Amino acid sequence: MEAVTVVAAALSLAAAAAKLRGALRAGPERTTMLFFAAALAAFGGAVGIPANIVLFPGQPYLVPWIAHCCAMLGGACLHTVAVRIAGGPTPKPLLAMGIVLTAAVSIATAASTNPSVQVPGATVADGDVLQAIATLVYLAYLLWALTRSHTLIGRYARREDTGVLLHRSLTLTTSGVAVGVLWVLWAVYALLSVWLGWNGVASVEKVFSAAAEGLGGLALLLLTIGATYTSWAAPMTRAFTAPLARRLFRQLEPLHQAVIDVMPQLALSDRDQQTDRMRLYRQVIEIRDAQMRLRAHVHPEVAHLVALESNKQARHGRAGIWISGGESWNAIREAAELATAIDGYRHGRRYDRAEDVREPDHCLERQRTTLAEARHLVRVCRAFTDNVLVREIRRTLCRASEVRTQPPGWRPRAHS
């Protein structure tokens, strides 16, 4: 477990240096990044210093209390970051933290010079009572800071407008803080076990120590990964998703070509040396733009016919007769609407009931990305090109439009 704590401490100190360097070049977020760098550095010291990295001969209590001070400094800075992330003003925890630090160090100093203090009924002596009280004060402050930070950061992570990378970063950060809370509770339990002389504590002392080191190292590791996730995850994600972007681009080409053939003015400028992700993004934008432009040409009966067929298949227990997935009815409706809209645009048919046509459905995932939108449009593309029900609806409505030269709600297309 000691190796885990050393690695976590080294990574956190490196991340703190990177955050500090980024803060010096940042603009409005400079203060938040500075507090975050201070939190990572302080937690790294709190976890790394007790791992026999720094030794002070003849001062057995100095290293633990330096670690405690670093932990409280990290908790105060992390709480400040959490408040700023949540949109509140910068809190003033440093004064309160200074008071707690002063009281804790004073109690520890008094404990080391007053070896006669004892508690009746407890197996402690030689000043251990005051040291235990000081440690409890330190753990109580750290527990408050971590719990409050977890609440604020978790509340912000649940917002709908957070991007994918930021959402994952905040999730990892809150996970690290949650493990930190467990570490504090475990430390309190271990302290009370020794203080009150519970039976069997001596036999599991090494287990207590190993568990505490493991929880501390894991908490710091998750916190460090979450703090730096947005820096290294974006290029790695682009590298790993490049083959997927190429495949989705090829699968969307039939639908993209169909809408660009009727509305070539929607084609964006195709710059040279575009990445696969950017080409896919441009393709999705052009398809969505065409769907919005063609809404006035969508036959108003499309959604009704798809809903009738969906209910019919559901009643007969044959929901898979037209589709292969449970969420494909939306894709069929979109494909049928787009097919009739293309036909209506080519023949100059517009409908006054265009406001009845629903807007195109976006991807159903909570965090919308280019890849998620492209996956949804691939289902629409398959229905547009291969689905039998889409072809039947398109043929039926086009035949009805040919028989009735002026269908309800129809008006000639205005020519400029």
Coordinates of C-alpha atoms in Angstrom, one line a residue:
M1 CA 0.0 0.0 0.0
E2 CA 2.9 2.3 0.6
A3 CA 3.8 2.2 -3.1
V4 CA 0.3 3.3 -4.0
T5 CA 0.5 6.3 -1.7
V6 CA 4.0 7.3 -3.0
V7 CA 2.8 7.0 -6.6
A8 CA -0.4 9.0 -5.8
A9 CA 1.6 11.7 -4.0
A10 CA 4.1 12.0 -6.9
L11 CA 1.3 12.2 -9.5
S12 CA -0.6 14.8 -7.4
L13 CA 2.5 17.0 -7.0
A14 CA 3.2 16.8 -10.8
A15 CA -0.5 17.7 -11.5
A16 CA -0.2 20.6 -9.1
A17 CA 2.8 21.9 -11.0
A18 CA 0.9 21.5 -14.3
K19 CA -2.1 23.3 -12.8
L20 CA 0.1 26.1 -11.5
R21 CA 1.7 26.6 -14.9
G22 CA -1.7 26.6 -16.6
A23 CA -3.0 29.1 -14.0
L24 CA -0.2 31.5 -14.8
R25 CA -1.4 31.6 -18.5
A26 CA -5.2 31.5 -17.7
G27 CA -7.6 34.4 -17.6
P28 CA -10.8 34.6 -15.4
E29 CA -10.3 31.0 -14.1
R30 CA -6.8 31.7 -12.7
T31 CA -7.9 31.9 -9.1
T32 CA -9.8 28.6 -9.3
M33 CA -6.8 26.9 -10.9
L34 CA -4.5 28.2 -8.3
F35 CA -6.7 26.9 -5.4
F36 CA -6.9 23.6 -7.2
A37 CA -3.1 23.4 -7.6
A38 CA -2.7 24.2 -3.9
A39 CA -5.2 21.5 -3.0
L40 CA -3.4 18.9 -5.1
A41 CA 0.0 19.9 -3.6
A42 CA -1.3 19.9 -0.1
F43 CA -3.0 16.5 -0.4
G44 CA 0.1 15.1 -2.1
G45 CA 2.2 16.3 0.9
A46 CA -0.3 14.9 3.4
V47 CA -0.2 11.5 1.8
G48 CA 3.4 11.4 0.8
I49 CA 5.1 12.8 3.9
P50 CA 4.0 10.0 6.3
A51 CA 5.4 7.4 3.8
N52 CA 8.9 7.9 5.3
I53 CA 9.9 10.3 2.5
V54 CA 10.9 12.9 5.0
L55 CA 12.4 12.0 8.4
F56 CA 13.1 14.2 11.4
P57 CA 15.3 12.3 13.9
G58 CA 14.3 12.9 17.5
Q59 CA 10.9 14.5 16.5
P60 CA 8.4 11.6 16.2
Y61 CA 5.4 13.9 16.3
L62 CA 6.6 16.5 13.8
V63 CA 6.0 14.5 10.6
P64 CA 2.4 13.5 11.4
W65 CA 1.5 17.0 12.3
I66 CA 3.0 18.5 9.2
A67 CA 0.9 15.9 7.2
H68 CA -2.2 17.0 9.2
C69 CA -1.5 20.6 8.4
C70 CA -1.1 19.8 4.7
A71 CA -4.4 17.8 4.7
M72 CA -6.3 20.7 6.3
L73 CA -4.8 23.1 3.8
G74 CA -5.8 20.8 1.0
G75 CA -9.4 20.5 2.4
A76 CA -9.7 24.3 2.7
C77 CA -8.4 24.9 -0.9
L78 CA -10.6 22.1 -2.3
H79 CA -13.7 23.6 -0.6
T80 CA -12.8 26.9 -2.1
V81 CA -12.6 25.3 -5.6
A82 CA -16.0 23.6 -5.0
V83 CA -17.7 26.8 -4.0
R84 CA -16.3 28.6 -7.1
I85 CA -17.3 25.8 -9.4
A86 CA -20.8 25.9 -8.0
G87 CA -21.0 29.6 -8.9
G88 CA -20.7 31.1 -5.4
P89 CA -18.3 33.8 -4.3
T90 CA -14.8 32.9 -3.1
P91 CA -15.3 31.7 0.6
K92 CA -13.0 32.7 3.4
P93 CA -12.0 29.4 4.9
L94 CA -8.4 30.2 5.5
L95 CA -9.0 32.2 8.7
A96 CA -11.0 29.3 10.2
M97 CA -8.5 26.8 9.0
G98 CA -5.7 28.9 10.6
I99 CA -7.6 28.9 13.9
V100 CA -8.0 25.1 13.7
L101 CA -4.4 24.6 12.8
T102 CA -3.2 26.8 15.7
A103 CA -5.4 25.0 18.2
A104 CA -4.4 21.6 16.9
V105 CA -0.7 22.3 17.0
S106 CA -1.0 23.9 20.5
I107 CA -2.8 20.9 21.8
A108 CA -0.2 18.6 20.4
T109 CA 2.6 20.6 21.9
A110 CA 0.9 20.6 25.3
A111 CA 0.4 16.8 25.0
S112 CA 4.1 16.3 24.4
T113 CA 5.1 18.3 27.5
N114 CA 2.4 17.0 29.9
P115 CA 2.7 13.3 30.2
S116 CA 0.5 12.9 33.3
V117 CA -2.9 13.5 31.7
Q118 CA -5.1 10.4 31.7
V119 CA -8.7 9.5 31.2
P120 CA -10.3 7.1 33.7
G121 CA -11.5 3.9 32.1
A122 CA -9.4 4.4 28.9
T123 CA -6.1 2.7 28.1
V124 CA -4.3 5.9 27.2
A125 CA -1.5 7.7 29.1
D126 CA 1.5 9.9 28.7
G127 CA -0.4 12.7 26.9
D128 CA -2.2 10.5 24.4
V129 CA -5.5 12.1 25.3
L130 CA -4.6 15.5 24.1
Q131 CA -3.0 14.1 21.0
A132 CA -6.2 12.2 20.3
I133 CA -8.3 15.3 20.8
A134 CA -6.1 17.2 18.5
T135 CA -6.4 14.5 15.9
L136 CA -10.1 14.4 16.2
V137 CA -10.3 18.2 15.7
Y138 CA -8.2 17.8 12.6
L139 CA -10.3 14.9 11.3
A140 CA -13.5 16.8 12.0
Y141 CA -12.4 19.8 10.0
L142 CA -11.2 17.6 7.1
L143 CA -14.5 15.6 7.2
W144 CA -16.5 18.9 6.9
A145 CA -14.4 20.3 4.1
L146 CA -14.5 17.0 2.0
T147 CA -18.2 16.5 2.6
R148 CA -19.1 20.0 1.6
S149 CA -16.9 19.8 -1.5
H150 CA -18.5 16.5 -2.5
T151 CA -21.9 18.0 -2.3
L152 CA -21.1 21.2 -4.3
I153 CA -19.1 19.5 -7.0
G154 CA -21.7 16.7 -7.4
R155 CA -24.5 19.2 -7.7
Y156 CA -22.7 20.9 -10.5
A157 CA -21.9 17.6 -12.2
R158 CA -25.6 16.8 -12.4
R159 CA -26.3 19.9 -14.5
E160 CA -27.5 19.2 -18.1
D161 CA -25.1 21.7 -19.7
T162 CA -21.9 20.1 -18.6
G163 CA -19.9 18.6 -21.5
V164 CA -18.8 15.0 -21.6
L165 CA -15.2 15.6 -20.6
L166 CA -16.1 18.0 -17.8
H167 CA -18.8 15.6 -16.6
R168 CA -16.3 12.8 -16.4
S169 CA -13.7 15.0 -14.7
L170 CA -16.2 16.1 -12.1
T171 CA -17.3 12.5 -11.6
L172 CA -13.8 11.3 -11.0
T173 CA -13.2 14.2 -8.6
T174 CA -16.3 13.6 -6.6
S175 CA -15.3 9.9 -6.4
G176 CA -11.9 10.8 -5.0
V177 CA -13.5 13.1 -2.5
A178 CA -16.0 10.3 -1.5
V179 CA -13.1 7.9 -0.9
G180 CA -11.4 10.7 1.1
V181 CA -14.5 10.9 3.3
L182 CA -14.3 7.1 3.8
W183 CA -10.6 7.5 4.8
V184 CA -11.5 10.1 7.4
L185 CA -14.2 7.9 8.9
W186 CA -11.8 5.0 8.9
A187 CA -9.2 7.1 10.7
V188 CA -11.7 8.2 13.3
Y189 CA -12.8 4.6 13.9
A190 CA -9.2 3.5 14.2
L191 CA -8.4 6.3 16.6
L192 CA -11.4 5.6 18.8
S193 CA -10.5 1.9 18.8
V194 CA -7.1 2.6 20.1
W195 CA -8.2 5.3 22.5
L196 CA -11.0 3.3 24.1
G197 CA -9.0 0.1 24.2
W198 CA -11.4 -2.1 22.2
N199 CA -10.4 -5.8 22.3
G200 CA -8.5 -7.1 19.3
V201 CA -7.3 -3.8 18.0
A202 CA -3.6 -4.6 18.6
S203 CA -3.9 -7.8 16.5
V204 CA -5.2 -5.9 13.5
E205 CA -3.0 -2.8 13.8
K206 CA -1.3 -3.6 10.5
V207 CA -4.6 -4.1 8.7
F208 CA -5.8 -0.7 10.0
S209 CA -2.7 1.0 8.8
A210 CA -2.7 -0.7 5.4
A211 CA -6.4 0.1 4.9
A212 CA -5.8 3.8 5.8
E213 CA -2.9 4.0 3.4
G214 CA -4.9 2.4 0.6
L215 CA -7.9 4.6 1.1
G216 CA -5.7 7.7 1.2
G217 CA -3.7 6.8 -1.9
L218 CA -6.9 5.8 -3.9
A219 CA -8.6 9.1 -2.9
L220 CA -5.6 11.2 -4.0
L221 CA -5.2 9.1 -7.2
L222 CA -8.9 9.7 -8.2
L223 CA -8.7 13.3 -7.3
T224 CA -5.6 13.8 -9.4
I225 CA -7.0 12.0 -12.4
G226 CA -10.2 14.0 -12.2
A227 CA -8.3 17.3 -11.9
T228 CA -6.2 16.5 -15.0
Y229 CA -8.8 14.5 -17.1
T230 CA -9.8 17.3 -19.4
S231 CA -6.1 17.9 -20.3
W232 CA -5.2 14.5 -21.5
A233 CA -8.5 12.8 -22.2
A234 CA -9.4 15.0 -25.2
P235 CA -6.4 14.1 -27.4
M236 CA -6.7 10.4 -26.4
T237 CA -10.4 10.4 -27.2
R238 CA -9.8 11.9 -30.6
A239 CA -7.1 9.3 -31.3
F240 CA -9.3 6.3 -30.3
T241 CA -12.5 7.5 -31.9
A242 CA -10.9 8.3 -35.3
P243 CA -11.8 4.9 -36.8
L244 CA -15.3 5.1 -35.4
A245 CA -15.7 8.6 -36.9
R246 CA -14.6 7.3 -40.3
R247 CA -17.0 4.4 -40.2
L248 CA -19.9 6.7 -39.2
F249 CA -19.0 9.1 -41.9
R250 CA -19.2 6.4 -44.6
Q251 CA -22.5 5.1 -43.2
L252 CA -24.1 8.6 -43.2
E253 CA -23.0 9.3 -46.8
P254 CA -26.3 8.1 -48.5
L255 CA -28.5 10.3 -46.3
H256 CA -26.1 13.2 -46.5
Q257 CA -25.9 13.0 -50.3
A258 CA -29.7 12.8 -50.6
V259 CA -30.3 16.1 -48.7
I260 CA -27.4 17.9 -50.4
D261 CA -28.7 16.9 -53.8
V262 CA -31.9 18.8 -53.2
M263 CA -30.4 21.6 -51.1
P264 CA -26.8 22.1 -52.3
Q265 CA -26.7 25.6 -50.7
L266 CA -26.4 23.9 -47.3
A267 CA -23.0 22.4 -48.1
L268 CA -20.4 24.0 -45.9
S269 CA -16.9 24.8 -47.2
D270 CA -14.8 21.7 -47.3
R271 CA -11.4 22.7 -46.1
D272 CA -8.4 20.6 -46.8
Q273 CA -6.7 18.3 -44.3
Q274 CA -9.8 18.1 -42.0
T275 CA -9.8 15.4 -39.3
D276 CA -12.2 12.6 -39.4
R277 CA -14.0 14.0 -36.4
M278 CA -14.5 17.4 -38.2
R279 CA -15.7 15.8 -41.4
L280 CA -18.3 13.9 -39.4
Y281 CA -19.3 17.0 -37.5
R282 CA -19.8 18.9 -40.7
Q283 CA -21.8 16.1 -42.2
V284 CA -24.1 15.9 -39.1
I285 CA -24.6 19.7 -39.1
E286 CA -25.6 19.7 -42.8
I287 CA -28.1 16.9 -42.3
R288 CA -29.7 18.6 -39.3
D289 CA -29.8 21.9 -41.1
A290 CA -31.6 20.2 -44.1
Q291 CA -34.1 18.6 -41.7
M292 CA -35.0 22.0 -40.3
R293 CA -35.2 23.7 -43.7
L294 CA -37.4 21.0 -45.1
R295 CA -40.0 21.0 -42.3
A296 CA -42.5 23.0 -44.3
H297 CA -42.4 20.3 -47.0
V298 CA -43.0 17.3 -44.7
H299 CA -46.4 15.7 -45.4
P300 CA -48.4 16.2 -42.2
E301 CA -49.8 12.6 -42.2
V302 CA -46.4 10.9 -41.9
A303 CA -46.2 10.9 -38.1
H304 CA -49.8 9.7 -37.9
L305 CA -49.2 6.8 -40.3
V306 CA -46.0 5.7 -38.4
A307 CA -47.9 5.9 -35.0
L308 CA -50.8 3.8 -36.4
E309 CA -48.4 1.1 -37.6
S310 CA -46.5 1.2 -34.3
N311 CA -49.7 0.7 -32.3
K312 CA -50.8 -2.0 -34.7
Q313 CA -47.6 -4.0 -34.4
A314 CA -47.6 -3.5 -30.6
R315 CA -51.2 -4.9 -30.3
H316 CA -50.2 -8.0 -32.3
G317 CA -47.0 -8.5 -30.6
R318 CA -45.0 -8.0 -33.7
A319 CA -43.0 -4.9 -32.9
G320 CA -40.0 -6.2 -34.7
I321 CA -41.6 -6.7 -38.1
W322 CA -40.4 -3.3 -39.3
I323 CA -37.6 -2.5 -36.9
S324 CA -34.7 -4.3 -35.3
G325 CA -34.3 -2.2 -32.1
G326 CA -36.7 -0.8 -29.5
E327 CA -35.9 2.8 -30.2
S328 CA -36.1 2.7 -34.0
W329 CA -39.6 3.9 -34.4
N330 CA -38.3 7.5 -34.0
A331 CA -35.7 6.8 -36.7
I332 CA -38.5 5.4 -39.0
R333 CA -40.6 8.5 -38.4
E334 CA -37.7 10.8 -39.1
A335 CA -36.7 8.9 -42.3
A336 CA -40.3 9.0 -43.6
E337 CA -40.7 12.7 -42.8
L338 CA -37.4 13.4 -44.6
A339 CA -38.3 11.3 -47.6
T340 CA -41.7 13.0 -48.1
A341 CA -40.1 16.4 -47.5
I342 CA -37.5 15.8 -50.3
D343 CA -40.4 14.8 -52.6
G344 CA -42.4 17.8 -51.6
Y345 CA -39.5 20.2 -52.0
R346 CA -38.8 18.8 -55.5
H347 CA -42.4 19.2 -56.6
G348 CA -42.9 22.6 -54.9
R349 CA -45.4 21.3 -52.3
R350 CA -45.6 23.2 -48.9
Y351 CA -48.1 22.6 -46.1
D352 CA -49.8 25.1 -43.9
R353 CA -49.8 22.4 -41.1
A354 CA -46.0 22.4 -41.0
E355 CA -46.1 23.5 -37.4
D356 CA -47.6 20.1 -36.6
V357 CA -44.4 18.4 -37.7
R358 CA -42.2 17.7 -34.8
E359 CA -38.6 18.8 -34.7
P360 CA -36.1 16.1 -35.5
D361 CA -35.3 13.9 -32.5
H362 CA -31.8 14.3 -31.2
C363 CA -29.8 11.4 -29.7
L364 CA -31.4 10.1 -26.5
E365 CA -28.2 10.1 -24.5
R366 CA -27.9 12.5 -21.6
Q367 CA -24.6 13.9 -22.9
R368 CA -25.0 14.8 -26.6
T369 CA -21.8 14.5 -28.7
T370 CA -21.0 14.4 -32.3
L371 CA -20.6 10.6 -32.2
A372 CA -23.9 10.2 -30.4
E373 CA -25.8 12.3 -32.9
A374 CA -24.1 10.5 -35.8
R375 CA -25.1 7.1 -34.3
H376 CA -28.7 8.3 -34.2
L377 CA -28.6 9.6 -37.8
V378 CA -27.1 6.3 -39.0
R379 CA -30.3 4.6 -37.8
V380 CA -32.3 7.3 -39.7
C381 CA -30.1 6.6 -42.8
R382 CA -30.7 2.9 -42.7
A383 CA -34.5 3.5 -42.4
F384 CA -34.3 6.0 -45.2
T385 CA -32.6 3.7 -47.6
D386 CA -33.8 0.2 -46.6
N387 CA -36.9 0.3 -44.5
V388 CA -40.0 -1.1 -46.2
L389 CA -42.5 0.9 -44.2
V390 CA -40.7 4.2 -45.2
R391 CA -40.9 3.2 -48.8
E392 CA -44.6 2.4 -48.5
I393 CA -45.4 5.6 -46.7
R394 CA -43.5 7.6 -49.3
R395 CA -45.2 5.8 -52.2
T396 CA -48.7 6.2 -50.7
L397 CA -48.4 9.8 -49.9
C398 CA -46.8 10.7 -53.2
R399 CA -49.6 8.8 -55.0
A400 CA -52.2 10.7 -53.0
S401 CA -50.6 14.0 -53.9
E402 CA -50.6 13.1 -57.6
V403 CA -54.3 12.2 -57.5
R404 CA -55.3 15.3 -55.5
T405 CA -53.5 18.2 -57.2
Q406 CA -54.4 20.4 -54.2
P407 CA -54.3 18.4 -51.0
P408 CA -55.6 20.0 -47.8
G409 CA -53.2 22.8 -46.6
W410 CA -51.3 22.9 -49.9
R411 CA -50.1 26.0 -51.5
P412 CA -47.8 26.6 -54.5
R413 CA -44.2 27.2 -53.8
A414 CA -43.2 30.8 -54.2
H415 CA -40.7 31.3 -57.0
S416 CA -38.4 34.2 -57.0

